[in-house]
Amino acid sequence: MKLLKLLFVTTLLCSTNALRAQKYVGGDISLLTKYEENGANYKDVDGKDITNVLAFLKNQEMNAMRVRLFVDPSNATEEEKGQGVCQDLEFVKNLGKNIKDAGLKFMLDFHYSDTWADPGKQGTPASWKALNTPTYEYIYTYTKESLQAMVDAGATPDFIQIGNEISFGMLWDGCKVSANSAWNAYLDTNWNHLATALKNASKACREICPEAKIIIHTEQCANNPTLDVAFYNRVKENEVDYDIIGVSYYPYFKGPVSSLDNGLTKLETNFPEKKIMVVETGCSYKYEMGDKDKQYYPLTHEGQRQFTEELVTMLNTHASVIGLFWWFLEANEYGLDWSTKRVTDNWYNASLFDNNTGKALPALYELKNFVSGTSGFQGVVGEKKSECNNWYTIDGRQLSNEPSRSGIYINDGKKKIVR
């Protein structure tokens, strides 16, 4: 019966272009409030003023936005504040409500730190260090209270990241880890702490926002997929409750799009039950960023667009990938008085608006192709039967190539046995 149902679905997919999956595309817009308040002048590609940025982005078929949350950003250094660290609970409640009111989905990114949390630093919040309760236990209380405040403010998240880029753990006073259990006995012991922290955060999410999807976010997918797989295996062994694997990808740090393609395939192969989101990505349109030997695209508007087109095309070959979010999408210095109302100390030139003109860049208009492009059983259905020549597992997962393992597969709407 299961096979008959799958064959029916396959036939339907090959005969209509009306069926679409629920995929999510947008960006991290954690400083939008500051830019708007300080007078940034946003324009569309033709130079027409944008009066409502969120409405404009929605009109470009974006349907979800991400915002970071720090515990107490007033404790951040002046340099970090100059980089955009300001998102306390009150700030995020207001921006989150604006996102929801605009009819967009809202992803809340818990950093569990007073400042940036990333592979190089995962600082424990200053106020948590004074607690008698271990931080990996207190995270439940903090997460629950923060989410309740968001709900009460009309800013209920649809997606919740419990930690930001945590391939090496978080709350490093006790939860710094290595995915390789033989690497260091002390760090291996910390896996118990990290697992407790993640379980407690997840428990709070389920209690306050039962409809939200929980994301665990790492950053090694493209450059070190073996480590990424090992990390999620440890998460699985510790029975942590979550829904979506979140990954970061910046070509100028992580390598070409083909490297991400390879990493995503490894994640899909090892964790077929999980969906995947690229929760951070970006590419510069001006000035070199990252490693000098990883500048794969011209530092122009067109170069940024080429990256976006290539990335979207690749992601749409992965049936498990359901999300794509551009980091710092909203950066726009045009119209700001830098002497009194600058938002950051340095321009960021991998946004989707030109700092010199305020105009939306061509790459912004490419992103919509992620939600309208083909993606196995879940994308827009092809109009030609030949487009259904992809191979699928019996449970409906698209393969990148012809199967190399024996088993039963679906190809061209027919059951095929590979020996």
Coordinates of C-alpha atoms in Angstrom, one line a residue:
M1 CA 0.0 0.0 0.0
K2 CA 2.8 2.4 0.9
L3 CA 4.5 1.8 -2.5
L4 CA 1.2 2.3 -4.4
K5 CA 0.8 5.7 -2.6
L6 CA 4.3 6.7 -3.5
L7 CA 3.8 5.8 -7.1
F8 CA 0.6 7.8 -7.1
V9 CA 2.4 10.8 -5.7
T10 CA 5.2 10.4 -8.2
T11 CA 2.7 10.4 -11.1
L12 CA 1.0 13.4 -9.7
L13 CA 4.3 15.3 -9.5
C14 CA 5.2 14.5 -13.1
S15 CA 1.9 15.7 -14.4
T16 CA 1.2 19.0 -12.7
N17 CA 3.1 22.1 -11.8
A18 CA 0.7 23.2 -9.0
L19 CA 2.2 21.4 -6.1
R20 CA 4.8 23.2 -4.0
A21 CA 6.6 22.5 -0.8
Q22 CA 6.7 24.9 2.2
K23 CA 10.2 26.4 1.9
Y24 CA 11.4 29.5 3.6
V25 CA 13.6 32.3 2.3
G26 CA 14.6 35.6 3.8
G27 CA 17.4 37.0 5.9
D28 CA 18.8 38.0 9.2
I29 CA 17.6 41.6 9.7
S30 CA 18.7 42.1 13.3
L31 CA 19.6 45.8 12.8
L32 CA 16.6 46.8 10.6
T33 CA 15.1 48.8 13.5
K34 CA 18.3 50.9 13.9
Y35 CA 18.7 51.6 10.2
E36 CA 15.1 52.7 9.9
E37 CA 15.2 54.9 13.0
N38 CA 18.4 56.5 11.9
G39 CA 17.2 57.4 8.5
A40 CA 18.6 54.9 6.0
N41 CA 17.0 55.4 2.6
Y42 CA 16.0 52.1 1.0
K43 CA 15.2 51.9 -2.7
D44 CA 14.3 49.2 -5.1
V45 CA 16.5 48.3 -8.1
D46 CA 15.0 51.1 -10.2
G47 CA 15.7 53.8 -7.5
K48 CA 12.1 54.1 -6.2
D49 CA 11.8 54.7 -2.5
I50 CA 10.8 51.8 -0.3
T51 CA 8.5 53.1 2.4
N52 CA 8.1 49.7 4.2
V53 CA 11.1 47.4 4.1
L54 CA 9.3 44.3 5.4
A55 CA 6.5 44.7 2.9
F56 CA 9.0 45.2 0.1
L57 CA 10.8 42.0 1.1
K58 CA 7.5 40.1 1.3
N59 CA 6.7 41.3 -2.2
Q60 CA 9.9 39.7 -3.4
E61 CA 8.4 36.4 -2.2
M62 CA 10.5 36.3 1.0
N63 CA 8.5 34.7 3.7
A64 CA 10.7 34.5 6.9
M65 CA 13.1 36.7 8.8
R66 CA 15.7 35.9 11.5
V67 CA 16.7 38.0 14.5
R68 CA 19.4 37.4 17.1
L69 CA 18.9 37.7 20.8
F70 CA 21.7 38.5 23.4
V71 CA 21.2 38.1 27.1
D72 CA 22.6 41.5 28.1
P73 CA 24.4 43.3 25.2
S74 CA 25.2 46.2 27.5
N75 CA 28.1 44.0 28.7
A76 CA 29.5 43.8 25.1
T77 CA 32.7 45.7 24.3
E78 CA 32.6 49.0 22.5
E79 CA 34.0 47.3 19.4
E80 CA 31.3 44.6 19.5
K81 CA 28.6 47.3 20.0
G82 CA 30.1 49.0 16.9
Q83 CA 29.6 45.7 15.0
G84 CA 25.9 45.7 15.8
V85 CA 25.5 44.0 19.2
C86 CA 22.4 45.6 20.7
Q87 CA 19.6 43.1 20.5
D88 CA 18.2 42.7 24.0
L89 CA 14.8 41.2 24.8
E90 CA 12.9 44.5 24.4
F91 CA 14.5 45.2 21.0
V92 CA 13.8 41.7 19.7
K93 CA 10.2 41.7 21.0
N94 CA 9.4 44.9 19.0
L95 CA 11.2 43.8 15.8
G96 CA 9.7 40.3 16.1
K97 CA 6.2 41.7 16.4
N98 CA 6.8 43.8 13.3
I99 CA 7.9 40.7 11.4
K100 CA 4.8 38.8 12.4
D101 CA 2.5 41.7 11.7
A102 CA 4.0 41.9 8.2
G103 CA 2.8 38.3 7.6
L104 CA 6.2 36.8 7.7
K105 CA 7.6 33.8 9.7
F106 CA 9.9 34.7 12.5
M107 CA 13.1 32.9 13.4
L108 CA 14.5 33.7 16.9
D109 CA 18.3 33.1 17.2
F110 CA 19.3 32.6 20.9
H111 CA 23.0 33.4 21.3
Y112 CA 23.0 32.5 25.0
S113 CA 25.7 35.1 25.5
D114 CA 26.0 38.9 26.0
T115 CA 27.7 39.2 22.7
W116 CA 28.6 37.3 19.5
A117 CA 28.5 33.5 19.9
D118 CA 30.4 31.7 17.1
P119 CA 33.1 29.1 16.6
G120 CA 35.7 31.3 18.1
K121 CA 33.9 32.4 21.2
Q122 CA 30.9 31.2 23.2
G123 CA 31.0 33.5 26.3
T124 CA 28.7 32.7 29.3
P125 CA 26.5 35.7 30.1
A126 CA 28.0 37.7 33.0
S127 CA 24.8 37.5 35.1
W128 CA 24.7 33.7 34.7
K129 CA 28.2 33.3 36.2
A130 CA 26.9 34.6 39.5
L131 CA 24.2 32.0 39.8
N132 CA 24.4 29.0 42.1
T133 CA 22.6 27.0 39.4
P134 CA 24.9 25.5 36.6
T135 CA 24.4 27.4 33.4
Y136 CA 23.5 24.3 31.5
E137 CA 20.5 24.0 33.8
Y138 CA 19.6 27.7 34.1
I139 CA 19.3 27.8 30.3
Y140 CA 15.8 26.3 30.8
T141 CA 14.6 29.2 32.9
Y142 CA 16.1 31.9 30.7
T143 CA 14.7 30.3 27.5
K144 CA 11.3 29.8 29.0
E145 CA 11.0 33.4 30.3
S146 CA 12.3 34.9 27.1
L147 CA 9.9 32.9 25.0
Q148 CA 6.9 33.8 27.2
A149 CA 7.8 37.5 26.9
M150 CA 7.9 37.1 23.1
V151 CA 4.5 35.4 23.1
D152 CA 3.0 38.0 25.3
A153 CA 4.3 40.7 23.0
G154 CA 2.7 39.2 19.9
A155 CA 6.0 38.0 18.6
T156 CA 5.7 34.2 18.8
P157 CA 8.6 32.6 17.0
D158 CA 8.0 30.1 14.3
F159 CA 11.6 28.8 14.4
I160 CA 13.9 28.8 17.4
Q161 CA 17.7 28.4 17.2
I162 CA 18.9 27.1 20.6
G163 CA 22.5 28.4 20.2
N164 CA 24.4 30.0 17.4
E165 CA 27.2 28.2 15.5
I166 CA 27.8 25.6 18.2
S167 CA 30.0 23.0 16.5
F168 CA 32.3 23.3 19.5
G169 CA 29.6 23.8 22.1
M170 CA 28.3 26.9 23.9
L171 CA 28.5 28.4 27.3
W172 CA 32.2 27.6 27.3
D173 CA 32.6 27.7 31.1
G174 CA 31.3 24.2 31.1
C175 CA 29.9 23.2 27.6
K176 CA 32.9 23.4 25.3
V177 CA 33.1 20.2 23.3
S178 CA 34.7 18.3 20.5
A179 CA 32.6 15.9 18.4
N180 CA 35.6 13.5 18.5
S181 CA 35.0 11.7 21.8
A182 CA 38.6 10.5 21.9
W183 CA 40.1 13.9 21.6
N184 CA 40.0 15.1 25.2
A185 CA 38.4 13.4 28.2
Y186 CA 37.6 16.7 29.8
L187 CA 35.8 18.0 26.7
D188 CA 34.1 14.7 26.3
T189 CA 32.7 15.0 29.8
N190 CA 31.4 18.4 28.7
W191 CA 29.2 16.7 26.2
N192 CA 27.0 15.7 29.1
H193 CA 26.7 19.4 30.0
L194 CA 26.0 20.5 26.5
A195 CA 23.4 17.8 26.0
T196 CA 21.7 18.9 29.2
A197 CA 21.8 22.5 28.0
L198 CA 20.3 21.7 24.7
K199 CA 17.6 19.4 26.2
N200 CA 16.6 22.1 28.7
A201 CA 16.4 24.8 26.0
S202 CA 14.4 22.4 23.8
K203 CA 12.0 21.6 26.7
A204 CA 11.3 25.3 27.2
C205 CA 10.6 25.7 23.5
R206 CA 8.1 22.9 23.5
E207 CA 6.3 24.2 26.6
I208 CA 6.0 27.8 25.5
C209 CA 6.0 27.6 21.7
P210 CA 4.8 24.0 20.9
E211 CA 4.2 24.8 17.2
A212 CA 7.7 26.2 16.6
K213 CA 10.4 24.2 14.9
I214 CA 13.7 23.9 16.9
I215 CA 17.0 24.4 15.1
I216 CA 20.4 23.3 16.1
H217 CA 22.9 25.5 14.3
T218 CA 26.5 24.6 13.3
E219 CA 29.0 26.0 10.8
Q220 CA 31.3 23.1 9.6
C221 CA 29.1 21.7 6.9
A222 CA 31.0 23.0 3.9
N223 CA 34.6 23.0 5.2
N224 CA 34.6 20.0 7.6
P225 CA 31.4 17.9 7.0
T226 CA 32.9 14.9 8.8
L227 CA 33.0 17.0 12.0
D228 CA 29.5 18.2 11.4
V229 CA 28.2 14.7 11.0
A230 CA 30.0 13.6 14.1
F231 CA 28.4 16.5 16.0
Y232 CA 24.9 15.6 15.1
N233 CA 25.6 12.0 15.8
R234 CA 26.5 13.0 19.3
V235 CA 23.4 15.1 19.6
K236 CA 21.4 12.0 18.4
E237 CA 23.1 9.7 20.9
N238 CA 22.2 12.1 23.7
E239 CA 18.5 12.1 22.5
V240 CA 18.3 15.9 22.1
D241 CA 14.9 16.9 20.9
Y242 CA 15.1 19.2 17.7
D243 CA 13.6 19.4 14.2
I244 CA 16.0 21.1 11.8
I245 CA 19.7 21.1 11.2
G246 CA 20.9 24.7 10.6
V247 CA 24.2 25.5 8.8
S248 CA 26.2 28.6 8.0
Y249 CA 27.9 29.1 4.7
Y250 CA 30.1 31.9 3.5
P251 CA 32.2 31.1 0.3
Y252 CA 35.0 33.4 1.3
F253 CA 35.5 31.3 4.5
K254 CA 34.1 27.9 3.7
G255 CA 35.0 27.2 0.0
P256 CA 33.1 26.9 -3.2
V257 CA 29.4 26.0 -3.5
S258 CA 30.4 22.5 -4.4
S259 CA 31.9 22.1 -0.9
L260 CA 28.5 23.0 0.6
D261 CA 26.8 20.6 -1.8
N262 CA 29.1 17.8 -0.6
G263 CA 28.4 18.6 3.1
L264 CA 24.7 18.8 2.6
T265 CA 24.7 15.4 0.9
K266 CA 26.5 13.9 3.9
L267 CA 24.0 15.4 6.3
E268 CA 21.1 14.1 4.2
T269 CA 22.6 10.7 4.0
N270 CA 23.3 10.4 7.7
F271 CA 20.2 12.2 9.0
P272 CA 17.4 11.5 6.5
E273 CA 14.8 12.2 9.1
K274 CA 15.9 15.9 9.5
K275 CA 15.2 19.0 7.4
I276 CA 18.0 21.4 6.8
M277 CA 18.2 25.2 6.6
V278 CA 21.1 27.4 5.5
V279 CA 20.4 30.0 8.3
E280 CA 23.4 32.2 7.3
T281 CA 25.0 33.0 4.0
G282 CA 26.3 36.0 2.1
C283 CA 28.7 37.2 -0.5
S284 CA 30.3 40.6 -1.0
Y285 CA 29.5 42.9 -3.9
K286 CA 32.4 45.3 -3.0
Y287 CA 35.8 44.8 -1.3
E288 CA 37.4 41.6 -0.5
M289 CA 36.2 39.6 2.5
G290 CA 37.5 36.5 4.2
D291 CA 40.4 34.4 2.7
K292 CA 42.2 35.7 -0.3
D293 CA 42.3 32.3 -2.0
K294 CA 38.5 32.0 -1.7
Q295 CA 37.3 34.9 -3.8
Y296 CA 35.3 32.9 -6.3
Y297 CA 33.1 35.8 -7.6
P298 CA 33.8 39.2 -9.0
L299 CA 33.4 42.0 -6.4
T300 CA 30.5 43.5 -8.2
H301 CA 26.7 43.5 -8.1
E302 CA 26.8 40.9 -10.9
G303 CA 29.3 38.7 -9.0
Q304 CA 27.1 38.7 -6.0
R305 CA 24.1 37.8 -8.2
Q306 CA 26.1 34.9 -9.8
F307 CA 26.9 33.5 -6.4
T308 CA 23.2 33.7 -5.4
E309 CA 22.1 32.0 -8.6
E310 CA 24.6 29.2 -8.2
L311 CA 23.8 28.7 -4.6
V312 CA 20.0 28.6 -5.1
T313 CA 20.4 26.2 -8.1
M314 CA 22.4 23.8 -6.0
L315 CA 20.2 24.0 -2.9
N316 CA 17.1 23.2 -5.1
T317 CA 18.7 19.8 -5.8
H318 CA 18.5 18.9 -2.1
A319 CA 15.1 17.7 -1.1
S320 CA 15.8 18.1 2.6
V321 CA 16.9 21.8 2.4
I322 CA 13.9 23.9 3.2
G323 CA 15.4 27.3 4.3
L324 CA 17.8 29.9 3.0
F325 CA 18.6 33.1 5.0
W326 CA 21.0 35.9 3.9
W327 CA 23.0 37.3 6.8
F328 CA 22.8 41.1 7.4
L329 CA 20.5 41.5 4.5
E330 CA 19.4 45.0 5.7
A331 CA 22.7 46.8 6.0
N332 CA 22.3 50.1 4.2
E333 CA 24.3 53.2 5.0
Y334 CA 22.7 55.4 2.4
G335 CA 21.1 58.5 3.9
L336 CA 22.7 58.1 7.4
D337 CA 24.4 60.9 9.1
W338 CA 27.6 59.2 10.2
S339 CA 28.6 61.9 12.6
T340 CA 25.5 61.4 14.7
K341 CA 23.4 58.5 13.6
R342 CA 25.6 55.7 12.2
V343 CA 24.5 52.2 13.0
T344 CA 27.8 50.4 12.8
D345 CA 31.4 51.5 12.9
N346 CA 32.2 50.0 9.5
W347 CA 30.2 49.4 6.3
Y348 CA 29.2 45.8 5.6
N349 CA 29.5 45.2 1.9
A350 CA 27.8 41.8 1.6
S351 CA 24.3 43.0 2.3
L352 CA 21.5 43.1 -0.4
F353 CA 21.3 46.9 -0.6
D354 CA 24.1 49.1 -1.9
N355 CA 25.5 51.4 0.8
N356 CA 26.3 54.1 -1.7
T357 CA 22.9 54.3 -3.4
G358 CA 20.4 52.5 -1.1
K359 CA 19.3 50.4 -4.1
A360 CA 18.3 46.8 -3.7
L361 CA 20.8 44.6 -5.5
P362 CA 20.2 42.0 -8.2
A363 CA 21.0 39.1 -5.8
L364 CA 18.0 40.1 -3.7
Y365 CA 15.7 39.4 -6.6
E366 CA 17.4 36.0 -7.2
L367 CA 16.4 34.6 -3.8
K368 CA 12.8 34.1 -4.7
N369 CA 14.0 31.2 -7.0
F370 CA 14.7 29.2 -3.9
V371 CA 11.0 29.0 -3.0
S372 CA 9.9 28.5 -6.6
G373 CA 12.7 26.2 -7.8
T374 CA 12.6 22.4 -8.1
S375 CA 13.6 20.3 -5.1
G376 CA 12.8 16.6 -5.5
F377 CA 9.3 15.7 -4.3
Q378 CA 9.0 19.1 -2.5
G379 CA 9.8 21.7 -5.2
V380 CA 7.8 23.1 -8.1
V381 CA 6.8 20.2 -10.2
G382 CA 8.3 20.0 -13.7
E383 CA 6.1 20.4 -16.7
K384 CA 8.0 17.7 -18.7
K385 CA 8.1 14.1 -17.9
S386 CA 11.8 14.1 -18.5
E387 CA 12.2 16.2 -15.4
C388 CA 11.0 13.2 -13.3
N389 CA 14.0 11.1 -14.2
N390 CA 15.5 11.8 -10.8
W391 CA 16.0 8.9 -8.5
Y392 CA 14.1 8.7 -5.1
T393 CA 14.3 6.5 -2.1
I394 CA 11.1 4.5 -1.2
D395 CA 10.2 7.2 1.4
G396 CA 10.4 10.0 -1.2
R397 CA 14.0 11.5 -0.7
Q398 CA 15.6 12.6 -3.9
L399 CA 19.2 11.3 -4.6
S400 CA 21.9 13.5 -6.1
N401 CA 22.9 10.7 -8.5
E402 CA 21.9 7.2 -9.5
P403 CA 21.8 4.9 -6.4
S404 CA 25.1 3.1 -5.6
R405 CA 23.6 0.9 -2.9
S406 CA 21.2 -2.0 -3.4
G407 CA 17.6 -1.4 -2.7
I408 CA 14.2 -0.4 -4.1
Y409 CA 13.9 3.1 -5.7
I410 CA 11.6 5.2 -7.7
N411 CA 12.7 6.5 -11.1
D412 CA 10.6 8.0 -13.9
G413 CA 7.5 7.1 -11.9
K414 CA 8.4 3.4 -11.7
K415 CA 9.7 1.1 -9.0
K416 CA 13.2 -0.1 -9.8
I417 CA 15.3 -2.6 -7.9
V418 CA 19.1 -1.9 -7.7
R419 CA 21.2 -5.0 -6.8

